[in-house]
């Protein structure tokens, strides 16, 4: 990342569309690109031992509505698929053929997500959305192989809409997740009480998991965190404390609950709410701390002036941003259009950021009766008779 010149923000009374196209430091977007790419490589590696069990062995997959045509690749195709995903994530990280790599990763990761509805996870859905918006965010204009190979691409600024789009996408799951927790079960400590009790055998922290104050601390702490973390990160005075709270929250989540890389993605994404030049400030701070000579600033071209009128491309971009934002805000609320409680009917539960709200389980047993004798027996699906005797 080149050292930046000072860029005056657009005047506060400038139209919203002008502020969206105003320049901001690209440093935080670059750091997010690298962090996202590295974490996606880790996610791909995490899935490799599960490919056969999840996608090759099962003879049937529960498809999403309208996506029954999405089926696993034959033979060893799924291993090749994840290999391509890992390569695309690497290219996103280093900024090589960035747009193409981001597109390939989004399509490939979404394909994996759509293969099995029974394995729906909110955090996988969020990763698909982040991968989608990264296609459009110009996070490769600095600290990338693309910028090294094409000097004309190099820039120390990015349009403000790119930063705001990432912030919006990260903030929505927090806010909607907090609102969803305002329900009778969560406020009385369920299902948190049940989840913590299952971890009572863990060393050191196990005995605490059955304490009622711990149950309510996790329940109400999680609710308040989800509702307040974004406003607290947006306000300069509370931002440092909110960031420390976010790190603690995600560290606890990552070590108590099995939710993969989700806590680390969200911890990295929280940095997007700091001023966009925070990586440069942090680098300068480390330089002073280690008493290193300051880096000489690299001359860069001045940022383009704010537009006085919208061109066709900018109008199309604003239309896309408006439609995408409206969809992200309204689609999670669709369960209000269906009769019944979404917690029981499940209609509108998915894609609505109703995270960690319930835990459902079930069991089934099969019995057979010989109509000639009236004899009944329980059938074990593994091929053994559990009770009674199987007629010859």
Tab-separated table of C-alpha atoms in Angstrom:
chain	number	residue	atom	x	y	z
A	1	UNK	CA	0.000	0.000	0.000
A	2	UNK	CA	1.491	3.291	-1.041
A	3	UNK	CA	1.660	6.175	1.404
A	4	UNK	CA	-1.267	8.401	0.749
A	5	UNK	CA	-1.616	12.113	0.320
A	6	UNK	CA	-4.255	13.891	2.357
A	7	UNK	CA	-7.656	13.669	0.740
A	8	UNK	CA	-10.308	16.126	1.770
A	9	UNK	CA	-13.636	14.430	2.333
A	10	UNK	CA	-16.567	15.749	0.356
A	11	UNK	CA	-18.413	18.631	2.017
A	12	UNK	CA	-21.051	17.468	4.499
A	13	UNK	CA	-23.868	19.013	2.461
A	14	UNK	CA	-22.841	17.228	-0.707
A	15	UNK	CA	-25.542	14.949	-2.148
A	16	UNK	CA	-25.455	11.354	-0.992
A	17	UNK	CA	-24.523	10.088	-4.455
A	18	UNK	CA	-21.571	12.500	-4.558
A	19	UNK	CA	-20.346	11.283	-1.175
A	20	UNK	CA	-20.644	7.672	-2.313
A	21	UNK	CA	-18.297	8.393	-5.204
A	22	UNK	CA	-15.872	10.467	-3.135
A	23	UNK	CA	-12.406	8.979	-2.480
A	24	UNK	CA	-11.450	7.188	0.724
A	25	UNK	CA	-8.167	5.543	1.666
A	26	UNK	CA	-7.977	2.078	0.153
A	27	UNK	CA	-5.825	0.612	2.941
A	28	UNK	CA	-8.643	-0.968	4.976
A	29	UNK	CA	-10.209	-2.547	1.874
A	30	UNK	CA	-6.845	-4.040	0.945
A	31	UNK	CA	-6.425	-5.515	4.433
A	32	UNK	CA	-9.938	-6.952	4.284
A	33	UNK	CA	-9.207	-8.497	0.885
A	34	UNK	CA	-6.104	-10.222	2.232
A	35	UNK	CA	-7.826	-11.390	5.438
A	36	UNK	CA	-10.861	-12.680	3.536
A	37	UNK	CA	-8.694	-14.557	1.046
A	38	UNK	CA	-6.577	-16.189	3.751
A	39	UNK	CA	-9.632	-17.236	5.762
A	40	UNK	CA	-11.312	-18.647	2.657
A	41	UNK	CA	-8.227	-20.745	1.939
A	42	UNK	CA	-8.478	-22.058	5.501
A	43	UNK	CA	-12.176	-22.817	4.982
A	44	UNK	CA	-11.450	-24.761	1.800
A	45	UNK	CA	-8.780	-26.824	3.576
A	46	UNK	CA	-11.218	-27.452	6.445
A	47	UNK	CA	-13.766	-28.914	4.041
A	48	UNK	CA	-11.433	-31.265	2.155
A	49	UNK	CA	-11.674	-34.176	4.673
A	50	UNK	CA	-15.480	-33.872	4.547
A	51	UNK	CA	-15.963	-33.868	0.777
A	52	UNK	CA	-16.633	-37.586	0.489
A	53	UNK	CA	-18.979	-37.718	3.473
A	54	UNK	CA	-20.916	-34.572	2.521
A	55	UNK	CA	-21.074	-34.643	-1.249
A	56	UNK	CA	-19.959	-38.004	-2.729
A	57	UNK	CA	-21.354	-40.750	-0.482
A	58	UNK	CA	-24.946	-39.493	0.030
A	59	UNK	CA	-27.214	-40.837	-2.751
A	60	UNK	CA	-29.676	-37.971	-2.246
A	61	UNK	CA	-29.328	-34.254	-1.508
A	62	UNK	CA	-31.989	-31.831	-0.282
A	63	UNK	CA	-31.938	-29.103	-2.909
A	64	UNK	CA	-33.032	-25.503	-2.512
A	65	UNK	CA	-36.204	-24.491	-4.292
A	66	UNK	CA	-35.389	-23.868	-7.942
A	67	UNK	CA	-31.871	-25.271	-7.613
A	68	UNK	CA	-32.485	-29.002	-7.923
A	69	UNK	CA	-30.260	-28.886	-11.018
A	70	UNK	CA	-27.257	-28.188	-8.770
A	71	UNK	CA	-25.715	-31.616	-8.183
A	72	UNK	CA	-22.243	-32.796	-7.104
A	73	UNK	CA	-19.621	-33.331	-9.791
A	74	UNK	CA	-19.172	-36.985	-10.765
A	75	UNK	CA	-16.099	-38.987	-9.828
A	76	UNK	CA	-13.370	-36.929	-8.204
A	77	UNK	CA	-14.904	-33.728	-9.537
A	78	UNK	CA	-15.665	-32.365	-6.067
A	79	UNK	CA	-11.994	-32.593	-5.100
A	80	UNK	CA	-11.083	-30.684	-8.249
A	81	UNK	CA	-13.795	-28.161	-7.423
A	82	UNK	CA	-12.372	-27.426	-3.993
A	83	UNK	CA	-8.889	-27.245	-5.464
A	84	UNK	CA	-10.081	-24.521	-7.844
A	85	UNK	CA	-11.749	-22.757	-4.895
A	86	UNK	CA	-8.483	-22.758	-2.962
A	87	UNK	CA	-6.587	-21.407	-5.973
A	88	UNK	CA	-9.173	-18.651	-6.472
A	89	UNK	CA	-8.942	-17.686	-2.787
A	90	UNK	CA	-5.155	-17.496	-3.109
A	91	UNK	CA	-5.470	-15.218	-6.158
A	92	UNK	CA	-7.879	-12.961	-4.251
A	93	UNK	CA	-5.381	-12.775	-1.387
A	94	UNK	CA	-2.435	-11.722	-3.535
A	95	UNK	CA	-4.523	-9.723	-5.989
A	96	UNK	CA	-3.733	-11.759	-9.109
A	97	UNK	CA	-6.437	-11.596	-11.803
A	98	UNK	CA	-8.528	-10.314	-8.929
A	99	UNK	CA	-11.880	-9.753	-10.623
A	100	UNK	CA	-11.827	-13.147	-12.346
A	101	UNK	CA	-10.636	-14.904	-9.170
A	102	UNK	CA	-13.336	-13.244	-7.044
A	103	UNK	CA	-15.985	-14.256	-9.587
A	104	UNK	CA	-14.757	-17.862	-9.709
A	105	UNK	CA	-14.667	-18.070	-5.929
A	106	UNK	CA	-18.181	-16.645	-5.571
A	107	UNK	CA	-19.647	-19.030	-8.153
A	108	UNK	CA	-17.773	-22.052	-6.806
A	109	UNK	CA	-18.505	-21.352	-3.146
A	110	UNK	CA	-22.177	-20.635	-3.854
A	111	UNK	CA	-22.363	-23.899	-5.807
A	112	UNK	CA	-21.053	-25.747	-2.756
A	113	UNK	CA	-23.597	-23.933	-0.557
A	114	UNK	CA	-26.507	-24.817	-2.868
A	115	UNK	CA	-25.650	-28.520	-3.004
A	116	UNK	CA	-27.227	-29.380	0.337
A	117	UNK	CA	-30.030	-27.487	2.039
A	118	UNK	CA	-29.789	-29.745	5.088
A	119	UNK	CA	-26.368	-28.205	5.803
A	120	UNK	CA	-27.553	-24.607	5.690
A	121	UNK	CA	-25.505	-22.310	7.913
A	122	UNK	CA	-25.929	-18.573	8.232
A	123	UNK	CA	-22.201	-17.996	8.144
A	124	UNK	CA	-21.792	-19.901	4.855
A	125	UNK	CA	-24.570	-17.780	3.370
A	126	UNK	CA	-22.801	-14.635	4.612
A	127	UNK	CA	-19.532	-15.769	3.040
A	128	UNK	CA	-21.346	-16.179	-0.279
A	129	UNK	CA	-22.633	-12.615	-0.024
A	130	UNK	CA	-19.232	-11.200	0.888
A	131	UNK	CA	-17.659	-13.112	-1.993
A	132	UNK	CA	-20.283	-11.595	-4.297
A	133	UNK	CA	-19.667	-7.973	-3.321
A	134	UNK	CA	-15.893	-8.486	-3.443
A	135	UNK	CA	-16.283	-8.930	-7.211
A	136	UNK	CA	-17.244	-5.261	-7.470
A	137	UNK	CA	-15.113	-3.761	-4.697
A	138	UNK	CA	-11.834	-2.482	-6.237
A	139	UNK	CA	-9.669	-3.858	-3.445
A	140	UNK	CA	-6.882	-4.807	-5.877
A	141	UNK	CA	-5.718	-1.289	-6.705
A	142	UNK	CA	-2.959	-1.460	-4.116
A	143	UNK	CA	-0.713	-4.129	-2.564
A	144	UNK	CA	-1.559	-6.588	-5.330
A	145	UNK	CA	0.128	-8.312	-8.225
A	146	UNK	CA	-2.422	-6.723	-10.544
A	147	UNK	CA	-1.353	-3.239	-9.448
A	148	UNK	CA	2.316	-4.221	-9.815
A	149	UNK	CA	1.794	-5.547	-13.338
A	150	UNK	CA	-0.470	-2.674	-14.389
A	151	UNK	CA	0.795	0.598	-12.887
A	152	UNK	CA	-2.168	2.516	-14.321
A	153	UNK	CA	-4.438	0.482	-12.065
A	154	UNK	CA	-2.522	1.515	-8.953
A	155	UNK	CA	-4.305	3.909	-6.600
A	156	UNK	CA	-4.225	4.773	-2.923
A	157	UNK	CA	-7.948	5.551	-2.875
A	158	UNK	CA	-11.193	3.764	-3.580
A	159	UNK	CA	-14.730	5.122	-3.973
A	160	UNK	CA	-16.546	5.449	-0.677
A	161	UNK	CA	-19.397	3.204	-1.826
A	162	UNK	CA	-17.022	0.209	-1.788
A	163	UNK	CA	-16.245	0.719	1.905
A	164	UNK	CA	-19.886	1.392	2.804
A	165	UNK	CA	-21.069	-1.699	0.945
A	166	UNK	CA	-18.766	-3.951	2.966
A	167	UNK	CA	-19.793	-2.219	6.198
A	168	UNK	CA	-23.469	-2.666	5.336
A	169	UNK	CA	-23.082	-6.343	4.546
A	170	UNK	CA	-21.247	-6.996	7.804
A	171	UNK	CA	-23.637	-4.928	9.910
A	172	UNK	CA	-26.920	-6.490	8.754
A	173	UNK	CA	-26.367	-9.958	10.312
A	174	UNK	CA	-25.475	-8.371	13.654
A	175	UNK	CA	-28.564	-6.156	13.815
A	176	UNK	CA	-31.049	-8.716	12.518
A	177	UNK	CA	-29.503	-11.403	14.705
A	178	UNK	CA	-30.011	-9.193	17.760
A	179	UNK	CA	-33.615	-8.390	16.882
A	180	UNK	CA	-34.380	-12.092	16.406
A	181	UNK	CA	-33.110	-12.813	19.919
A	182	UNK	CA	-35.806	-10.631	21.467
A	183	UNK	CA	-38.147	-13.547	22.059
A	184	UNK	CA	-39.540	-15.361	25.077
A	185	UNK	CA	-37.272	-18.406	24.906
A	186	UNK	CA	-34.025	-16.468	24.511
A	187	UNK	CA	-34.885	-14.038	27.306
A	188	UNK	CA	-35.423	-16.909	29.738
A	189	UNK	CA	-32.086	-18.488	28.851
A	190	UNK	CA	-33.050	-21.101	26.284
A	191	UNK	CA	-31.549	-22.725	24.291
A	192	UNK	CA	-28.327	-21.268	25.732
A	193	UNK	CA	-28.879	-23.176	28.988
A	194	UNK	CA	-29.030	-26.462	27.083
A	195	UNK	CA	-25.967	-25.684	24.929
A	196	UNK	CA	-23.819	-24.716	27.904
A	197	UNK	CA	-24.899	-27.772	29.900
A	198	UNK	CA	-23.591	-29.964	27.057
A	199	UNK	CA	-20.141	-28.461	27.690
A	200	UNK	CA	-20.130	-29.018	31.452
A	201	UNK	CA	-17.457	-31.725	31.173
A	202	UNK	CA	-14.825	-29.405	29.716
A	203	UNK	CA	-11.755	-28.806	31.874
A	204	UNK	CA	-11.495	-25.567	33.859
A	205	UNK	CA	-14.587	-23.825	32.459
A	206	UNK	CA	-16.893	-26.852	32.598
A	207	UNK	CA	-18.287	-26.265	36.131
A	208	UNK	CA	-19.251	-22.712	35.169
A	209	UNK	CA	-21.380	-23.854	32.262
A	210	UNK	CA	-24.263	-24.919	34.515
A	211	UNK	CA	-24.322	-21.729	36.596
A	212	UNK	CA	-27.475	-19.701	36.007
A	213	UNK	CA	-25.657	-16.387	35.998
A	214	UNK	CA	-23.421	-17.697	33.213
A	215	UNK	CA	-26.478	-18.762	31.197
A	216	UNK	CA	-28.036	-15.304	31.467
A	217	UNK	CA	-24.702	-13.607	30.880
A	218	UNK	CA	-24.362	-15.408	27.556
A	219	UNK	CA	-28.002	-14.913	26.588
A	220	UNK	CA	-28.345	-11.216	27.385
A	221	UNK	CA	-24.728	-10.467	26.540
A	222	UNK	CA	-25.165	-11.955	23.072
A	223	UNK	CA	-28.383	-10.045	22.500
A	224	UNK	CA	-26.922	-6.699	23.576
A	225	UNK	CA	-23.724	-7.308	21.643
A	226	UNK	CA	-25.571	-7.979	18.394
A	227	UNK	CA	-27.768	-4.905	18.801
A	228	UNK	CA	-25.091	-2.452	19.931
A	229	UNK	CA	-21.811	-3.472	18.297
A	230	UNK	CA	-22.407	-1.649	14.989
A	231	UNK	CA	-23.584	1.662	16.545
A	232	UNK	CA	-20.691	1.452	19.014
A	233	UNK	CA	-18.176	0.843	16.208
A	234	UNK	CA	-19.568	3.762	14.198
A	235	UNK	CA	-19.171	6.202	17.099
A	236	UNK	CA	-15.570	7.299	17.490
A	237	UNK	CA	-15.673	7.568	21.299
A	238	UNK	CA	-16.920	4.019	21.871
A	239	UNK	CA	-15.106	2.377	18.954
A	240	UNK	CA	-11.973	1.153	20.845
A	241	UNK	CA	-14.060	-0.402	23.635
A	242	UNK	CA	-16.471	-1.947	21.141
A	243	UNK	CA	-13.589	-3.492	19.210
A	244	UNK	CA	-12.138	-5.064	22.367
A	245	UNK	CA	-15.617	-6.397	23.186
A	246	UNK	CA	-15.914	-7.795	19.643
A	247	UNK	CA	-12.603	-9.609	19.926
A	248	UNK	CA	-13.626	-11.096	23.255
A	249	UNK	CA	-17.054	-12.086	21.966
A	250	UNK	CA	-15.714	-13.832	18.881
A	251	UNK	CA	-12.891	-15.501	20.810
A	252	UNK	CA	-15.396	-16.990	23.269
A	253	UNK	CA	-17.718	-18.047	20.441
A	254	UNK	CA	-14.894	-19.674	18.541
A	255	UNK	CA	-13.712	-21.692	21.553
A	256	UNK	CA	-17.036	-22.705	23.109
A	257	UNK	CA	-19.187	-23.297	20.047
A	258	UNK	CA	-18.235	-25.188	16.906
A	259	UNK	CA	-18.880	-22.569	14.205
A	260	UNK	CA	-15.800	-22.854	12.018
A	261	UNK	CA	-14.073	-19.708	10.807
A	262	UNK	CA	-17.123	-17.474	11.278
A	263	UNK	CA	-15.842	-15.733	14.458
A	264	UNK	CA	-12.526	-14.906	12.808
A	265	UNK	CA	-14.179	-13.551	9.657
A	266	UNK	CA	-16.382	-11.280	11.730
A	267	UNK	CA	-13.488	-10.176	13.940
A	268	UNK	CA	-11.498	-9.187	10.835
A	269	UNK	CA	-14.542	-7.492	9.311
A	270	UNK	CA	-15.063	-5.370	12.433
A	271	UNK	CA	-11.869	-3.515	11.501
A	272	UNK	CA	-13.761	-2.073	8.540
A	273	UNK	CA	-15.491	0.342	10.923
A	274	UNK	CA	-12.249	2.075	11.839
A	275	UNK	CA	-11.100	5.045	9.709
A	276	UNK	CA	-10.103	3.654	6.306
A	277	UNK	CA	-6.454	4.627	6.782
A	278	UNK	CA	-6.048	2.659	10.018
A	279	UNK	CA	-3.514	0.177	8.495
A	280	UNK	CA	-1.166	3.049	7.618
A	281	UNK	CA	-1.520	4.542	11.097
A	282	UNK	CA	-0.864	1.152	12.639
A	283	UNK	CA	2.222	0.694	10.453
A	284	UNK	CA	3.518	4.129	11.452
A	285	UNK	CA	2.872	3.313	15.107
A	286	UNK	CA	4.885	0.101	14.839
A	287	UNK	CA	7.646	2.022	13.067
A	288	UNK	CA	7.883	4.525	15.907
A	289	UNK	CA	7.702	1.737	18.475
A	290	UNK	CA	10.561	-0.133	16.817
A	291	UNK	CA	12.392	3.106	16.013
A	292	UNK	CA	12.449	2.361	12.307
A	293	UNK	CA	13.136	5.150	9.804
A	294	UNK	CA	9.892	6.495	8.346
A	295	UNK	CA	9.004	5.273	4.876
A	296	UNK	CA	9.344	7.843	2.143
A	297	UNK	CA	5.983	8.745	0.661
A	298	UNK	CA	5.375	7.515	-2.858
A	299	UNK	CA	3.997	10.212	-5.150
A	300	UNK	CA	0.498	9.394	-6.294
A	301	UNK	CA	-1.911	11.047	-8.635
A	302	UNK	CA	-4.472	13.359	-7.019
A	303	UNK	CA	-7.908	11.828	-6.574
A	304	UNK	CA	-10.543	12.664	-9.172
A	305	UNK	CA	-12.905	15.512	-8.300
A	306	UNK	CA	-16.379	14.744	-7.053
A	307	UNK	CA	-18.789	14.284	-9.939
A	308	UNK	CA	-21.192	17.128	-10.588
A	309	UNK	CA	-23.534	14.859	-12.496
A	310	UNK	CA	-24.005	11.135	-12.829
A	311	UNK	CA	-22.815	9.253	-15.889
A	312	UNK	CA	-24.569	6.178	-17.216
A	313	UNK	CA	-22.187	3.781	-15.481
A	314	UNK	CA	-22.599	5.581	-12.165
A	315	UNK	CA	-26.388	5.521	-12.485
A	316	UNK	CA	-26.280	1.778	-13.123
A	317	UNK	CA	-24.013	1.289	-10.114
A	318	UNK	CA	-26.283	3.340	-7.835
A	319	UNK	CA	-29.293	1.367	-9.066
A	320	UNK	CA	-27.493	-1.884	-8.272
A	321	UNK	CA	-26.500	-0.625	-4.808
A	322	UNK	CA	-30.075	0.493	-4.104
A	323	UNK	CA	-31.635	-2.787	-5.213
A	324	UNK	CA	-29.050	-4.878	-3.366
A	325	UNK	CA	-29.470	-2.868	-0.160
A	326	UNK	CA	-33.267	-3.059	-0.315
A	327	UNK	CA	-33.094	-6.813	-0.846
A	328	UNK	CA	-30.737	-7.329	2.080
A	329	UNK	CA	-32.953	-5.233	4.356
A	330	UNK	CA	-36.336	-6.637	3.320
A	331	UNK	CA	-35.772	-10.307	2.489
A	332	UNK	CA	-34.941	-11.308	6.103
A	333	UNK	CA	-38.352	-9.934	7.152
A	334	UNK	CA	-40.394	-12.143	4.823
A	335	UNK	CA	-41.383	-14.505	7.640
A	336	UNK	CA	-43.865	-11.860	8.780
A	337	UNK	CA	-45.826	-12.581	5.605
A	338	UNK	CA	-46.393	-16.223	6.591
A	339	UNK	CA	-48.905	-17.428	9.211
A	340	UNK	CA	-47.622	-18.941	12.411
A	341	UNK	CA	-44.458	-18.568	14.466
A	342	UNK	CA	-41.343	-18.869	12.321
A	343	UNK	CA	-39.591	-20.658	15.195
A	344	UNK	CA	-42.046	-23.538	14.725
A	345	UNK	CA	-43.061	-23.380	11.081
A	346	UNK	CA	-39.510	-22.647	9.796
A	347	UNK	CA	-41.063	-20.620	6.966
A	348	UNK	CA	-38.731	-17.704	6.367
A	349	UNK	CA	-36.145	-18.928	8.851
A	350	UNK	CA	-33.296	-19.352	6.392
A	351	UNK	CA	-31.501	-16.302	4.943
A	352	UNK	CA	-32.921	-14.173	7.783
A	353	UNK	CA	-29.988	-14.076	10.218
A	354	UNK	CA	-31.948	-15.947	12.882
A	355	UNK	CA	-28.659	-17.237	14.275
A	356	UNK	CA	-28.202	-19.669	17.186
A	357	UNK	CA	-31.840	-19.372	18.237
A	358	UNK	CA	-33.006	-22.943	18.507
A	359	UNK	CA	-31.810	-26.501	18.568
A	360	UNK	CA	-34.118	-29.150	17.221
A	361	UNK	CA	-33.605	-32.882	17.194
A	362	UNK	CA	-35.684	-35.902	16.400
A	363	UNK	CA	-35.662	-39.659	16.250
A	364	UNK	CA	-37.631	-42.290	14.398
A	365	UNK	CA	-38.213	-45.977	14.939
A	366	UNK	CA	-39.847	-48.518	12.650
A	367	UNK	CA	-42.036	-51.409	13.788
A	368	UNK	CA	-43.452	-54.233	11.734
A	369	UNK	CA	-46.400	-56.467	12.510
A	370	UNK	CA	-47.168	-59.841	11.005
A	371	UNK	CA	-50.926	-59.696	10.283
A	372	UNK	CA	-51.286	-63.490	10.427
A	373	UNK	CA	-49.837	-63.890	13.898
A	374	UNK	CA	-50.099	-60.390	15.324
A	375	UNK	CA	-46.439	-60.527	16.284
A	376	UNK	CA	-44.620	-57.160	16.257
A	377	UNK	CA	-40.973	-56.289	16.311
A	378	UNK	CA	-38.783	-53.237	16.097
A	379	UNK	CA	-36.630	-52.892	13.013
A	380	UNK	CA	-33.086	-51.694	13.338
A	381	UNK	CA	-32.093	-49.826	10.171
A	382	UNK	CA	-28.629	-51.359	10.525
A	383	UNK	CA	-30.115	-54.780	9.876
A	384	UNK	CA	-30.627	-56.218	13.375
A	385	UNK	CA	-33.904	-56.940	15.129
A	386	UNK	CA	-34.036	-55.012	18.418
A	387	UNK	CA	-37.034	-56.652	20.027
A	388	UNK	CA	-39.345	-59.529	19.262
A	389	UNK	CA	-38.417	-62.010	16.627
A	390	UNK	CA	-38.448	-61.536	12.906
A	391	UNK	CA	-40.748	-64.094	11.247
A	392	UNK	CA	-39.189	-66.454	8.817
